[in-house]
Structures are given as C-alpha cells and as structure tokens.
Coordinates of C-alpha atoms and ligand atoms in Angstrom, one line a residue:
X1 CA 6.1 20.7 19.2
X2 CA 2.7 20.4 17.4
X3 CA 1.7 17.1 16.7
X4 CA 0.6 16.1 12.8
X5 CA -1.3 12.9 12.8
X6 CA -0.3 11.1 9.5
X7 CA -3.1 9.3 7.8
X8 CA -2.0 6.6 5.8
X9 CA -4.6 5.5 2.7
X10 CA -1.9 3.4 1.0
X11 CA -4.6 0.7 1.7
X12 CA -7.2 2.9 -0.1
X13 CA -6.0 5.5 -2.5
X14 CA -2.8 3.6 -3.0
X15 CA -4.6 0.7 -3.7
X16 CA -6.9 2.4 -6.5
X17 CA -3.6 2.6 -8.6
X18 CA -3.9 0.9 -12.3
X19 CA -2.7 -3.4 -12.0
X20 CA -2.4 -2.9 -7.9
X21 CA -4.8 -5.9 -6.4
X22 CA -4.1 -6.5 -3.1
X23 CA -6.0 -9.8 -1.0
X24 CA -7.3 -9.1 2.3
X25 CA -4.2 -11.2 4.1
X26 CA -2.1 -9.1 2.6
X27 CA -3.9 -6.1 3.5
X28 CA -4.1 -7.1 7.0
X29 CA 0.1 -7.2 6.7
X30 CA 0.4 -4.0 5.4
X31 CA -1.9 -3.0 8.4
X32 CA 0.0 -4.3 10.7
X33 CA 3.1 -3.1 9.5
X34 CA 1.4 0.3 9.0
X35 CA 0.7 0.2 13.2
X36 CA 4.5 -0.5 13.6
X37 CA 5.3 1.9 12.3
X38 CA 3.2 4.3 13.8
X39 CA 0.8 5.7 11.6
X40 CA -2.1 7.5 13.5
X41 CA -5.1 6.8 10.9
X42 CA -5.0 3.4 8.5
X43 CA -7.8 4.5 5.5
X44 CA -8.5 0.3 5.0
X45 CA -10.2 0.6 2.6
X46 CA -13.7 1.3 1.1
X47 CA -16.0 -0.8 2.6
X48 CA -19.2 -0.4 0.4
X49 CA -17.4 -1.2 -2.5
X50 CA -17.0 -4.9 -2.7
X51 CA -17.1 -7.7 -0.4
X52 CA -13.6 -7.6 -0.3
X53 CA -12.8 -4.2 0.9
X54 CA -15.9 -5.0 3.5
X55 CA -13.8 -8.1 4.8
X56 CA -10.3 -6.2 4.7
X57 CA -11.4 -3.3 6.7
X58 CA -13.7 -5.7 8.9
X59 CA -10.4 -7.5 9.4
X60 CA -8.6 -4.5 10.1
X61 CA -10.6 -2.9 12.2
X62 CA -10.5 -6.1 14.5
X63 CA -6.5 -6.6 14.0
X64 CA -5.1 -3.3 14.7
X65 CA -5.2 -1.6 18.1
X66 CA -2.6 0.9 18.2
X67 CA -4.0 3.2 15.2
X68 CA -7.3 4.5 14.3
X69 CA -8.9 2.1 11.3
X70 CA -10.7 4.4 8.9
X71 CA -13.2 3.5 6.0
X72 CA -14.6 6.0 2.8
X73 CA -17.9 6.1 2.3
X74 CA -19.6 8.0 -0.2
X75 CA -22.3 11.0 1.6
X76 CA -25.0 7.6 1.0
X77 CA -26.7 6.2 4.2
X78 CA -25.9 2.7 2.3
X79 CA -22.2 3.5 2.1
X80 CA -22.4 4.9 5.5
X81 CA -24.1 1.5 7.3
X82 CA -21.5 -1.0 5.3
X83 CA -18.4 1.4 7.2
X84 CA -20.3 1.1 10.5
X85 CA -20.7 -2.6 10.0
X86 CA -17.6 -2.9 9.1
X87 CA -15.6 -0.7 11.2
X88 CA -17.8 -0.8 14.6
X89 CA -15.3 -3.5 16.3
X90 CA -12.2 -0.7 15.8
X91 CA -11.2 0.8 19.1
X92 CA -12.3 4.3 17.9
X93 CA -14.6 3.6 14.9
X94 CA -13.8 6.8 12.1
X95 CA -15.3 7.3 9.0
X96 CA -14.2 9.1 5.9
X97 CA -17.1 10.7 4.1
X98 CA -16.7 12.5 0.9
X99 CA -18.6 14.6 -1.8
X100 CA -17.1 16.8 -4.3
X101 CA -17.4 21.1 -4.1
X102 CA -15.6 22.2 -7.3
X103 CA -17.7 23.5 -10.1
X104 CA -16.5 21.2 -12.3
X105 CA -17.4 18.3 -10.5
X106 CA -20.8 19.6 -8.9
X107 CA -22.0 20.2 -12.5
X108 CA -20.1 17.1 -14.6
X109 CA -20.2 14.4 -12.5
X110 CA -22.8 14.9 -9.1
X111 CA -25.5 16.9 -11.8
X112 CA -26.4 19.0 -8.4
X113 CA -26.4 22.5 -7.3
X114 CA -24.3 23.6 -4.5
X115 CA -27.2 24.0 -2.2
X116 CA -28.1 20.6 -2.7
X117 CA -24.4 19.3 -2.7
X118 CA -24.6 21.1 1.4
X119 CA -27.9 19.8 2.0
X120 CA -26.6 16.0 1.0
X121 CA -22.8 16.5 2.9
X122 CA -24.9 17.8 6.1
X123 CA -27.6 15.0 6.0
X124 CA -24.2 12.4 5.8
X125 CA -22.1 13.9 8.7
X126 CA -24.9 13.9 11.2
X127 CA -26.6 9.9 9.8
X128 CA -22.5 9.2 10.4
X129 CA -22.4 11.0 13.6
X130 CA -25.5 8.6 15.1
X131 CA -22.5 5.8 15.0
X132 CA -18.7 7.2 14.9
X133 CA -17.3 9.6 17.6
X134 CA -15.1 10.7 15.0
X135 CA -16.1 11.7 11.3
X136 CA -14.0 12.8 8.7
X137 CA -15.3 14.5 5.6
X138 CA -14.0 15.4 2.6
X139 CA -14.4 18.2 -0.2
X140 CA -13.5 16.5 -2.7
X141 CA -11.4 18.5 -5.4
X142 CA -11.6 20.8 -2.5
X143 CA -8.7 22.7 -4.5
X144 CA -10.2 24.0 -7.4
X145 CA -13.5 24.9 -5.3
X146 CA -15.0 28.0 -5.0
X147 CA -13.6 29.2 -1.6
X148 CA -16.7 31.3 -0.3
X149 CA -18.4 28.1 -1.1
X150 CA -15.9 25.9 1.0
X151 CA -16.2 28.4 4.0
X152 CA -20.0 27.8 3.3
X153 CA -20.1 24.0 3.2
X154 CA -17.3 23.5 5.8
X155 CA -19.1 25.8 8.1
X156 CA -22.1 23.6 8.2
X157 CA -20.6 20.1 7.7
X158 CA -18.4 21.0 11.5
X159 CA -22.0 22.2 13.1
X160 CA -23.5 19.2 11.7
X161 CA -20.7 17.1 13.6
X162 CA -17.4 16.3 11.6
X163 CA -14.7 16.0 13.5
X164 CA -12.0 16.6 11.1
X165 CA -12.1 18.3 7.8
X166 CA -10.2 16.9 4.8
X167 CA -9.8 19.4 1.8
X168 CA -7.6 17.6 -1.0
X169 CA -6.1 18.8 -3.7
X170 CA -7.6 15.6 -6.1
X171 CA -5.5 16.3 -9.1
X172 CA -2.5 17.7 -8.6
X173 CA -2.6 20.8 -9.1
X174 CA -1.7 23.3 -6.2
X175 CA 1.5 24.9 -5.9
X176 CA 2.8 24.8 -2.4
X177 CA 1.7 28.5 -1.9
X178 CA -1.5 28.6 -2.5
X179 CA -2.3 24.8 -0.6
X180 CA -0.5 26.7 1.9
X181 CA -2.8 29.6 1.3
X182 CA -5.9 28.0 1.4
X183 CA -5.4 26.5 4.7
X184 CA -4.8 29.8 6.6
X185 CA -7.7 30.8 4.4
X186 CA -9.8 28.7 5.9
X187 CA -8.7 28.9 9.6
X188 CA -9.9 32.5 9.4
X189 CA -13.2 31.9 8.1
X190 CA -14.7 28.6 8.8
X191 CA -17.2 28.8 11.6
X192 CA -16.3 26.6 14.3
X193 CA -12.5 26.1 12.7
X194 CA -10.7 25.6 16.1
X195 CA -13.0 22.6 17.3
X196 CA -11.9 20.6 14.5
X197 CA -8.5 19.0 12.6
X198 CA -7.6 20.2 9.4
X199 CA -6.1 17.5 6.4
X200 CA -4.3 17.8 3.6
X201 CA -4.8 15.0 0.6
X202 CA -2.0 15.6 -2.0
X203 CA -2.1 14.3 -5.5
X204 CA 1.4 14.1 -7.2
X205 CA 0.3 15.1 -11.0
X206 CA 2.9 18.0 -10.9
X207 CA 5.2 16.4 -8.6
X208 CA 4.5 18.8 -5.7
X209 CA 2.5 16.1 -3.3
X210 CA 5.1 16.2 -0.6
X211 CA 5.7 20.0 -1.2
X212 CA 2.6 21.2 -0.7
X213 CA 1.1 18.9 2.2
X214 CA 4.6 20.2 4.4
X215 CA 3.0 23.9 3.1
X216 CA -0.9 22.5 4.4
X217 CA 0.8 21.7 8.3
X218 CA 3.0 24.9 8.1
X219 CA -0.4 26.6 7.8
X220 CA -2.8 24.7 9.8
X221 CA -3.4 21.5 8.8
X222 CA -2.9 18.9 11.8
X223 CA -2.8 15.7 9.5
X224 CA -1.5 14.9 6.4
X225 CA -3.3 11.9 4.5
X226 CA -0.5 9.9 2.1
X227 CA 1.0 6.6 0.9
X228 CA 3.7 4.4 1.2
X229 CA 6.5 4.9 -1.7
X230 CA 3.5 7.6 -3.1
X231 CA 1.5 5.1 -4.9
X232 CA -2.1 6.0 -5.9
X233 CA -4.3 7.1 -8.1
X234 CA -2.4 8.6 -11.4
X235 CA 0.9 10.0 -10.6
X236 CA 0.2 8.6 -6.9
X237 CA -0.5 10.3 -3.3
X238 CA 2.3 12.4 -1.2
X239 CA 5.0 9.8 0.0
X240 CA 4.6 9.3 3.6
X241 CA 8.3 8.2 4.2
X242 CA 9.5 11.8 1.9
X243 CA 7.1 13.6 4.8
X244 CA 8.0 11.6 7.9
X245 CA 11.7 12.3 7.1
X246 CA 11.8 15.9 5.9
X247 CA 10.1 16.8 9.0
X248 CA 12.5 15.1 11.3
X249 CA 15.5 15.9 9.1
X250 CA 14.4 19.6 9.1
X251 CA 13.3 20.0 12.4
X252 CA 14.9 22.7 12.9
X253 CA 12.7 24.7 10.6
X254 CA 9.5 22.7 11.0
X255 CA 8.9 22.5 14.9
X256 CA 6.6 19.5 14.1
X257 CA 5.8 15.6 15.8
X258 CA 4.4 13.2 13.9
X259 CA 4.8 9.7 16.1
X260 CA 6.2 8.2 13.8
X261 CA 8.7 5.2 14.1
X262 CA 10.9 6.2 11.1
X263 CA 13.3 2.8 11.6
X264 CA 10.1 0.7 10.1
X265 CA 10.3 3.3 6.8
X266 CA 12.7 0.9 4.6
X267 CA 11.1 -2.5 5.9
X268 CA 7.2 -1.1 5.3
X269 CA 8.4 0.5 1.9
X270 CA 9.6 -3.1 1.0
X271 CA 6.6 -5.1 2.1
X272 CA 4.5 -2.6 -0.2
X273 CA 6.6 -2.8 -3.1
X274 CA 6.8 -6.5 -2.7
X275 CA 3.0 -7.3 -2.1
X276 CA 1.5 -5.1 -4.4
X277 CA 4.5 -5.6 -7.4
X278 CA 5.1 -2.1 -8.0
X279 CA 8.3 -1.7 -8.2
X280 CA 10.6 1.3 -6.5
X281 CA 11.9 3.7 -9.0
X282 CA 16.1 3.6 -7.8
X283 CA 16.5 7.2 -7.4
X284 CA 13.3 7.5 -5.5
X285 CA 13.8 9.9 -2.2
X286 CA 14.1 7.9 1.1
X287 CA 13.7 4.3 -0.3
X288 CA 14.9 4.2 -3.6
X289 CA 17.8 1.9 -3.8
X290 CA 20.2 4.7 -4.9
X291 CA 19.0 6.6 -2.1
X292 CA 22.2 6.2 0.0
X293 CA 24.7 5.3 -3.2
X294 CA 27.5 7.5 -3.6
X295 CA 28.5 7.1 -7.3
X296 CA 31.2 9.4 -8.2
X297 CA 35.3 9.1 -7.0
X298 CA 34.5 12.9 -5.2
X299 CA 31.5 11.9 -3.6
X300 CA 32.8 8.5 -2.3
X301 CA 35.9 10.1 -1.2
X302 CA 34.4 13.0 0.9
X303 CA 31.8 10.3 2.4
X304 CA 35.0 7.9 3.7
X305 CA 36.2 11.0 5.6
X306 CA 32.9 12.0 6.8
X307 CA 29.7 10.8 5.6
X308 CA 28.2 14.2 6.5
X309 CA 29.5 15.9 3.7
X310 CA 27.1 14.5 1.3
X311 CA 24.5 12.6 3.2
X312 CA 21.8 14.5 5.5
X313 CA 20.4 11.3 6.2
X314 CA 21.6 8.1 7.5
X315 CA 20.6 4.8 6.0
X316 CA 20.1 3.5 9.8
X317 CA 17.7 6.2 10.1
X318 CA 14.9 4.8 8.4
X319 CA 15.9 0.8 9.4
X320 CA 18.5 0.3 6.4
X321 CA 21.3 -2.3 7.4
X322 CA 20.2 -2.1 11.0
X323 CA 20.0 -5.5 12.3
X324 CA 23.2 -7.5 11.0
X325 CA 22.1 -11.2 9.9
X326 CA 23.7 -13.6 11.9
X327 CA 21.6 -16.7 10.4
X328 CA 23.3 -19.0 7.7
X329 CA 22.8 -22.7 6.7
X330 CA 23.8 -23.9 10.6
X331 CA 21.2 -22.0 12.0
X332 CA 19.0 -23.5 13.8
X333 CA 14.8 -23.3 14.5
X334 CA 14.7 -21.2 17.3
X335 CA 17.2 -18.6 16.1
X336 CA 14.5 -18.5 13.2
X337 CA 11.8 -17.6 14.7
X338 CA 13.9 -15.4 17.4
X339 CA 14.9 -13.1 13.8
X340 CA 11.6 -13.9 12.3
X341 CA 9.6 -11.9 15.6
X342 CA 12.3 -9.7 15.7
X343 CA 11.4 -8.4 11.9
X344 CA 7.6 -8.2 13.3
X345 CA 6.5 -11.1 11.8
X346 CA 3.9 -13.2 13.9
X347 CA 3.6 -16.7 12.2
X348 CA 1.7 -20.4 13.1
X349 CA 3.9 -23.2 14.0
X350 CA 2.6 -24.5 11.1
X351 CA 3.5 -21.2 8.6
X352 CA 7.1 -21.1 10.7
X353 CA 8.0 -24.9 10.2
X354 CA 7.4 -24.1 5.9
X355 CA 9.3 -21.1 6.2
X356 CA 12.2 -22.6 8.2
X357 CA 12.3 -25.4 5.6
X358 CA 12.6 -23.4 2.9
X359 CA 14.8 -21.1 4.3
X360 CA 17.1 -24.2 4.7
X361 CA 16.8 -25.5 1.1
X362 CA 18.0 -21.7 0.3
X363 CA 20.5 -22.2 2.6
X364 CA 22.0 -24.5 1.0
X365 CA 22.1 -23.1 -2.1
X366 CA 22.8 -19.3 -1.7
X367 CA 26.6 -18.3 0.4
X368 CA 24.9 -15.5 2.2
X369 CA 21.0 -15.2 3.0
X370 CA 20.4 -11.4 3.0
X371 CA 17.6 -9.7 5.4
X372 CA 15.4 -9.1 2.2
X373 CA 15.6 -12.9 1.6
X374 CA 14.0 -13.7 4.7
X375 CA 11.8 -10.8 3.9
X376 CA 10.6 -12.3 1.0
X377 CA 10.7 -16.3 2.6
X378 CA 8.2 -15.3 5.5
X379 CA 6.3 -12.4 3.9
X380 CA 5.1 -15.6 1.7
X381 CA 3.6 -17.8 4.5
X382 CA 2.2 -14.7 6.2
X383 CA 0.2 -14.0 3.3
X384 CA -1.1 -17.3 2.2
X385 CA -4.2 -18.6 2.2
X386 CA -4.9 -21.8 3.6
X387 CA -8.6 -21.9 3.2
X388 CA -8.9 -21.7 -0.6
X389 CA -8.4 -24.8 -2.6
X390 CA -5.4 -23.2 -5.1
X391 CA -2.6 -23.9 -7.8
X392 CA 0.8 -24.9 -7.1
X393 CA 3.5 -25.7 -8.8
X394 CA 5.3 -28.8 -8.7
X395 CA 8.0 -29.0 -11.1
X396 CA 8.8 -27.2 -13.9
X397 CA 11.0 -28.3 -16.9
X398 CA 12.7 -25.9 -20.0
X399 CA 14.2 -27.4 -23.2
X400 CA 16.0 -24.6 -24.7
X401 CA 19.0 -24.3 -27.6
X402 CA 19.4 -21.8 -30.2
X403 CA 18.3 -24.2 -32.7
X404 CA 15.8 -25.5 -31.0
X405 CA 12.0 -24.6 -30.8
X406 CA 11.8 -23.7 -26.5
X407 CA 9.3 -26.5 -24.6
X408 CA 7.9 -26.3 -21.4
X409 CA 6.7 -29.6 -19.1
X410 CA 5.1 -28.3 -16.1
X411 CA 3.3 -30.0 -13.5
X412 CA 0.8 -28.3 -11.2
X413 CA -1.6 -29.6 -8.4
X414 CA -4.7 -28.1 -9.1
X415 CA -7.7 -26.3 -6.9
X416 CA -9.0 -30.1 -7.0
X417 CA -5.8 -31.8 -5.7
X418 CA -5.1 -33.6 -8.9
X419 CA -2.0 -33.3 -10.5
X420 CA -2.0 -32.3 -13.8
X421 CA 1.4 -32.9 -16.6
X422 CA 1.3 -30.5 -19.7
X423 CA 3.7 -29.5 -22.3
X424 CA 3.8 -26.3 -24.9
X425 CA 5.7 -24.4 -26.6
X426 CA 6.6 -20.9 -27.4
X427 CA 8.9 -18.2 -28.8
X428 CA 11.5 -18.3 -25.8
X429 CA 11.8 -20.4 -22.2
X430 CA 8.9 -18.1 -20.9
X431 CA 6.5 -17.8 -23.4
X432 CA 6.7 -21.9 -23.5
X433 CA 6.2 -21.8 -19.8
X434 CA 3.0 -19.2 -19.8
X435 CA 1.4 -21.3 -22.8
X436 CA 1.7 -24.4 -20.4
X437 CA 0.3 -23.3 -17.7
X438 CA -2.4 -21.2 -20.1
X439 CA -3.3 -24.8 -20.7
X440 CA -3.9 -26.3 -17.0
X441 CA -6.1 -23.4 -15.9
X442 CA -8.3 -23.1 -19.1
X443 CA -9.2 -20.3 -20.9
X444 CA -7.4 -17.4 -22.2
X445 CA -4.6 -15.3 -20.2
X446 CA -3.5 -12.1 -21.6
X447 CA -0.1 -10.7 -19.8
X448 CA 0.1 -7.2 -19.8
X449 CA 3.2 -7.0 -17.5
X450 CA 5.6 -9.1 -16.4
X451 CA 9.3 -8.6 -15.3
X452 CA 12.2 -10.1 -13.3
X453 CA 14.2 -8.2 -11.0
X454 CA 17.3 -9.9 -7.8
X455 CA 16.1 -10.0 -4.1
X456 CA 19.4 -8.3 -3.3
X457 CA 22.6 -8.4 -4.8
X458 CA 25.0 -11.1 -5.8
X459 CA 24.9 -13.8 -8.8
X460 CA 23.0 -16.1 -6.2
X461 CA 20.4 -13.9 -5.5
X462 CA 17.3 -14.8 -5.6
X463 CA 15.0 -14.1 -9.0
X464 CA 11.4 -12.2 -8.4
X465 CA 9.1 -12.6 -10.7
X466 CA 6.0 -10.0 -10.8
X467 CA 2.8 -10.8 -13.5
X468 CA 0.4 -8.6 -14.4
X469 CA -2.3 -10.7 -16.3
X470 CA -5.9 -10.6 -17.0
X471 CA -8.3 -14.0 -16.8
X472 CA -11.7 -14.9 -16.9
X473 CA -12.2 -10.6 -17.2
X474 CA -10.5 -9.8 -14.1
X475 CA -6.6 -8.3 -13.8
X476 CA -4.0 -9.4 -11.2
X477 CA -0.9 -9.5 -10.2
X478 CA 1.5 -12.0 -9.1
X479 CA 5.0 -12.7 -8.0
X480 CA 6.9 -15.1 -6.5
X481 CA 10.7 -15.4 -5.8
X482 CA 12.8 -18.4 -6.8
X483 CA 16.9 -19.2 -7.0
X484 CA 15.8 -19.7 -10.6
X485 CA 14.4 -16.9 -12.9
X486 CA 12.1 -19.5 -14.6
X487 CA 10.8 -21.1 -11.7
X488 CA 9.8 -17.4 -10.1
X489 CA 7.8 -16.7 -13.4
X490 CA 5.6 -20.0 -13.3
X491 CA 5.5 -19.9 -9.3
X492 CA 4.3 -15.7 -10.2
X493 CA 2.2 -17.0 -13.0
X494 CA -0.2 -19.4 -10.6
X495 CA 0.4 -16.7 -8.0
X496 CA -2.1 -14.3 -10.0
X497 CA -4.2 -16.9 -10.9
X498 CA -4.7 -17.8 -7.5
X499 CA -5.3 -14.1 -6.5
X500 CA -8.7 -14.7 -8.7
X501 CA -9.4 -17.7 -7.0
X502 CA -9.5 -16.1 -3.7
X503 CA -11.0 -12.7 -4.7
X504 CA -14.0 -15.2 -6.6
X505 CA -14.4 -17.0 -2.8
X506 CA -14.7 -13.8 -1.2
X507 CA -17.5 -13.0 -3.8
X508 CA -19.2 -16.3 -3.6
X509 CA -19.5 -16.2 0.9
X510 CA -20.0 -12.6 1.6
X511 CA -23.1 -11.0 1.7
X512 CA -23.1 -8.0 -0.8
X513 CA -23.5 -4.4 0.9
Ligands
KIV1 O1 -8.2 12.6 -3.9 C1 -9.3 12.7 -3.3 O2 -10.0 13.7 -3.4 C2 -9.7 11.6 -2.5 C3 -10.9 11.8 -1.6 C4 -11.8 10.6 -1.6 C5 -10.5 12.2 -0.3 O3 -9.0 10.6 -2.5
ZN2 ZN1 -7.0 11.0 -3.3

C-alpha cells in the first residue's frame, strides 16, 4: 500500500479562520493530541508572524517527537531565520515556504513578473536549504496558475533543493478532475518529479476539499495538507477526519496508508471544537453529532437487526463510546488520574489535585459524569496558565422576575489579587452579568458572539458558554463550562479577557522577529 503522509495545518490554516484565537498552551494540546493521533507533519504555526506563533511553534517543535513540526515562512530570508530559530530543536526541522504563481496574484498582489517570482522562490529554497534537511514550498494558488509556468518554477525550485512540492488549490475552486489532472500533469513534466513528494492543499469554497485532495493521492500526490473538523480560512481546509476515514472505509478502491490512529478522530475533533469555540455543525461527516443517529422508525429498525444495513462506519471506529466510564462520586484519586492518562492527558500534581476537586464538586451534583465532562474538567487545567496574573470569578449573583429590571452582583479577583464587588444591570440575566463584569475590567467590550450549548446530554448536563468579544482593539474568544448556564457565561466572559492578558504578556517578553 502506498503511504500518504497527512499534514495537518489545523494549527496554521485552521487557525487563520475569522474569531479562532488560540494561546500557545492550548496549541501545544492540540499538538500533542495531533502526534496521538498520528499525524505525519504538524504546520505550528507561522513563526515570523508574531511573538506568539514564534513561541507556539518554538514550543512545539520542542514537545512533539513522534511527528514532523513544520513552520510557513514567506520566500523572505527574515521569515526564513525566525522558522530556523524557531523550529531548529524539532527532531527533523521542515519548513513551509510559499510564494504565489497565478496571474492574478503575481500581477495584484506580489507586483512581480514571473521571472522574478522564480528568481525570489529559487533564492528561498536554497537560503532554507543552508538549515532544514527537508523544505517544503508552495505555489501558492498553484490552481489557477499557468501550468507551463508551474512546470517551469517547480522544475527549478526541486534543483534548487525542495524536498516536497505543495501546489494548492487556495480558493476552492478545482473540481476533482482536473486537481486530479493537474497532478499527473505534473508528474510527467516536472524535471526531477520522482526525487520529491507531491501535496495537495484543499480549500472548501465549493465544498469539494475532501473530494479533490482523495483525486490529488489517486494521481500522485503523497500528502495531503488539511484540518481538523475542516476549519480554515473561508469555507475552511479539507477535513482530515472525512480523508483519514474514506480511505480506510474505501480501502478497497483506494490501496492507500496513511498512519493514522483513527480511534483519536472523535476525541481530537472535540478538543478542537472545544479550544477554539467553533462549534460542530450536527450533520457534519465523521464527527458531527448526528453522524451515527438513526432518526427514522425504518432506519432504527433495520440498524437493531444489523447495524450494517445503514451504517458503513462504526462509531468505535473513530473512538466514539469506546472506553465505558466507570468513575462516579465514590471514585477515588488514583482511579482519576488512572482515566485521566488513559484519555492522554499528562497533568502536574498540582493541575490533577484542582481537577480531581472539581470533578468531585460535579460529582456531587450531576447522576452520571459523561467522558466529555472529564473532557472538558481536565482540558481546563491542561490549558491554564499559571504564570499570568489573571481574572477569576468568585461568585456570581442574578436577580431576575418578569417585573423586575435583571441585576447582576459579581465578584472577581483581579490580575492584582484584589477582590473587586460590582453590580449592573441590563435587559436580561446576561446582559446584567456582561455590563458587570464590563465594569471590573474597564473599558469598553463589544460581544460579537456568544452562545450556550450542553456538555452532553441530560437536564444535568453541564452548560458551555463560548464568547466572542473584542477589547482594548483585539478579538477573542472564550468559554468555560459550568452546571449553571449563567455561571459558564461570566466564567467564558473573563475567559476571553484573560486570553488578551496572556497574548499582551507574550508581546511585552518576546523579542520581535
Ligand atoms: O491556501 C494556500 O495556498 C495556503 C498556502 C500558504 C499553502 O495556505
Ligand atoms: Zn490554505
């Protein structure tokens, strides 16, 4: 079987998506749950961008072991020595350079000619080659390029070095065929074609991301670059769970290995959604909550006598339901922590001990504590940050009737460790609650998004809360979980707030690139 390596970017293009600000702990989580589950490249990030990409994909590079850690870089020498600096501790240090071939783009946006668009993309590859064995680079809107021209540049950028050659399709806009096309295409012509990988980079505009990067392998291409539940820029990237899964599920018409440890699909797809707040759509392929439901009396009744006769995938397949919970309000420590390493996590004492105790207090309030509950209990310790002075909340108190005008008393310990008391008002319970806490942190907080959705299922489920609000000029998001829905929203309030005040530390103690 021919091995695909699967290059996952949802650190990178995912993360460029509109409201979607991840911190660098929980970038390093989604990195390490990206090496569970098997991933051959992790994009990290973009190095040369901000101090913060520079100290996630430093971070990553360090953490992760058991997958190549990637950084873009623009065909710059500056871009290029921040991805060195930052990726040099990696096991097998890659870079991801790009530079755009389509007329459009040449013209619009770079103001160059094609011959100095080669000249630049040739200089890149061999200044990247003097530091990483393995350089990727990238036509950008390689699809909609001239393709004598991409034979041309191609051609040169593998003499010059590149190890693997990227050729996206940055909007969308290939049908399957002619991706597929345009890989043989370029097998036949490039000079040098078998000493290097092929990729393709899908773009989901006209929904055919998944589509048309199975097309890409089928006709060359030995890596596909995409995202966790497709997020990315626009209408998102090609899902990596939809492409791990059709392959397997269809093996018997695509003869194909990816490496891929599909039984982490369900919980990765989960710790995305969760950490970067957007939510699954329910009928989503693979992960979508109504992706194993079996609505109608037909359907149901077929499944009872033999699930095969409408499901060609089984939930266990990608890790749903696989581990029953066995831990309830008698459980003790170390049956924590057994479950806790056994879902991957890797906690402190100290982080454990918080977790444990408030697992407990839900414990005591909730009949049955789900696998997504603990999910969301220890994802919270893993990614907090105990080096930035922050918010949190410590009480919060509604006064609401029909006849009455809604008032919020809150109490928060501030970044300073005082405890501050205010009270507000508003239109409802929430709006009371947001003008109160608008008040503690100073300043003016717009929300452009907020919504409350059940960890799970059940009247006792817990409430999540997700924020999207912008402060002091920058936009975050938040969330939190609580029993109640109005406890969630203020905890996912100061959530986002805090976001600022770490992303401000990171720009305050790193060096700019
Ligand atoms: O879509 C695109 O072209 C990209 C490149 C940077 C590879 O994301
Ligand atoms: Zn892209």
């Amino acid at each position: 079987m021919r091995k695909i390596d699967i290059f996952d970017t949802t650190l990178r293009d995912g993360e460029q998506s509109a409201g979607i600000n991840l911190n660098t702990a929980e970038k390093i989580e989604i990195a390490k749950q990206l090496e569970r589950l098997g991933v051959t490249i992790i994009e990290a990030g973009f190095p040369a961008s901000s101090p913060g990409d520079f100290d996630a994909v430093n971070r990553i590079a360090s953490t992760v072991k058991n997958s190549i850690v990637t950084g873009l870089a623009r065909c710059v020498q500056k871009d290029i020595d921040a991805t060195w600096e930052a990726i040099k501790v990696a096991e097998q240090p890659h870079i991801h350079v790009f530079l755009a071939t389509s007329p459009i783009h040449m013209e619009y946006k770079l103001k160059k000619s094609p011959e100095q668009v080669v000249e630049q993309a040739v200089a890149a590859v061999k200044y990247a080659k003097k530091f990483f064995p393995l350089v990727q680079w990238s036509a950008e809107d390689g699809f909609r390029s001239n393709r004598d021209f991409l034979v041309k540049i191609i051609s040169e950028v593998v003499a010059a070095g590149a190890t693997t050659i990227n050729v996206p399709d940055t909007v969308g806009y290939a049908s399957p065929q002619e991706y597929g096309e345009l890989f043989k295409f370029l097998r036949e012509n490039v000079h040098g074609a078998d000493n290097v990988k092929f990729s393709a980079h899908c773009h989901d505009d006209l929904g055919m991301a998944t589509a048309n990067s199975i097309a890409a392998i089928q006709n060359g291409a030995d890596q596909v670059e995409c995202t966790i539940n497709g997020i990315g820029e626009r209408a998102g990237n090609a899902s990596l769970e939809e492409i791990g899964v059709a392959l397997h599920i269809r093996k018997d018409i695509y003869p194909f290995e990816t490496g891929l440890n599909l039984k982490e699909i369900k919980r990765t797809s989960q710790m995305v959604s969760r950490l970067t707040g957007v939510v699954i759509q329910p009928n989503k392929a693979i992960v979508g909550r109504n992706a194993f439901a079996h609505e109608s009396g037909i359907h149901q009744d077929g499944v009872l006598k033999n699930p095969e006769t409408y499901e060609i995938i089984s939930p266990a397949l990608i890790g749903e339901d696989d581990v029953p919970l066995v831990l309830g309000k008698h459980s003790g420590r170390a049956a924590f922590r057994d479950r806790a390493v056994k879902m991957g996590y890797d906690l402190s004492d100290e982080k454990l001990n918080k977790a444990f105790t408030e697992f407990k207090k839900l414990a005591d309030r909730k009949k049955e504590i789900t696998e997504e509950d603990l999910v969301t209990l220890l994802t919270e310790q893993q990614v907090l940050v105990e080096d930035v002075p922050l918010y949190e909340l410590k009480s919060v108190q509604v006064q609401y009737g029909t006849e009455n005008i809604p008032t919020a008393t809150v109490s928060v310990t501030t970044p300073n460790g005082e405890i501050q008391t205010s009270a507000a008002t508003g239109s409802g319970s929430v709006e009371a609650i947001f003008n109160t806490l608008e008040q503690v942190v100073g300043g003016t907080v717009n929300i452009l998004d907020y919504r409350v959705t059940s960890v799970g299922k059940g009247r006792d489920a817990l409430g999540e809360a997700v924020i999207n609000l912008r402060y002091n000029g920058y936009t975050t998001t938040g969330r939190d979980a609580a029993q109640d829905v109005l406890e969630a929203s203020a905890k996912a309030y100061l959530n986002a707030i805090n976001r600022q005040l770490i992303q401000q530390s990171i720009r305050v103690h790193q060096p700019t690139v």
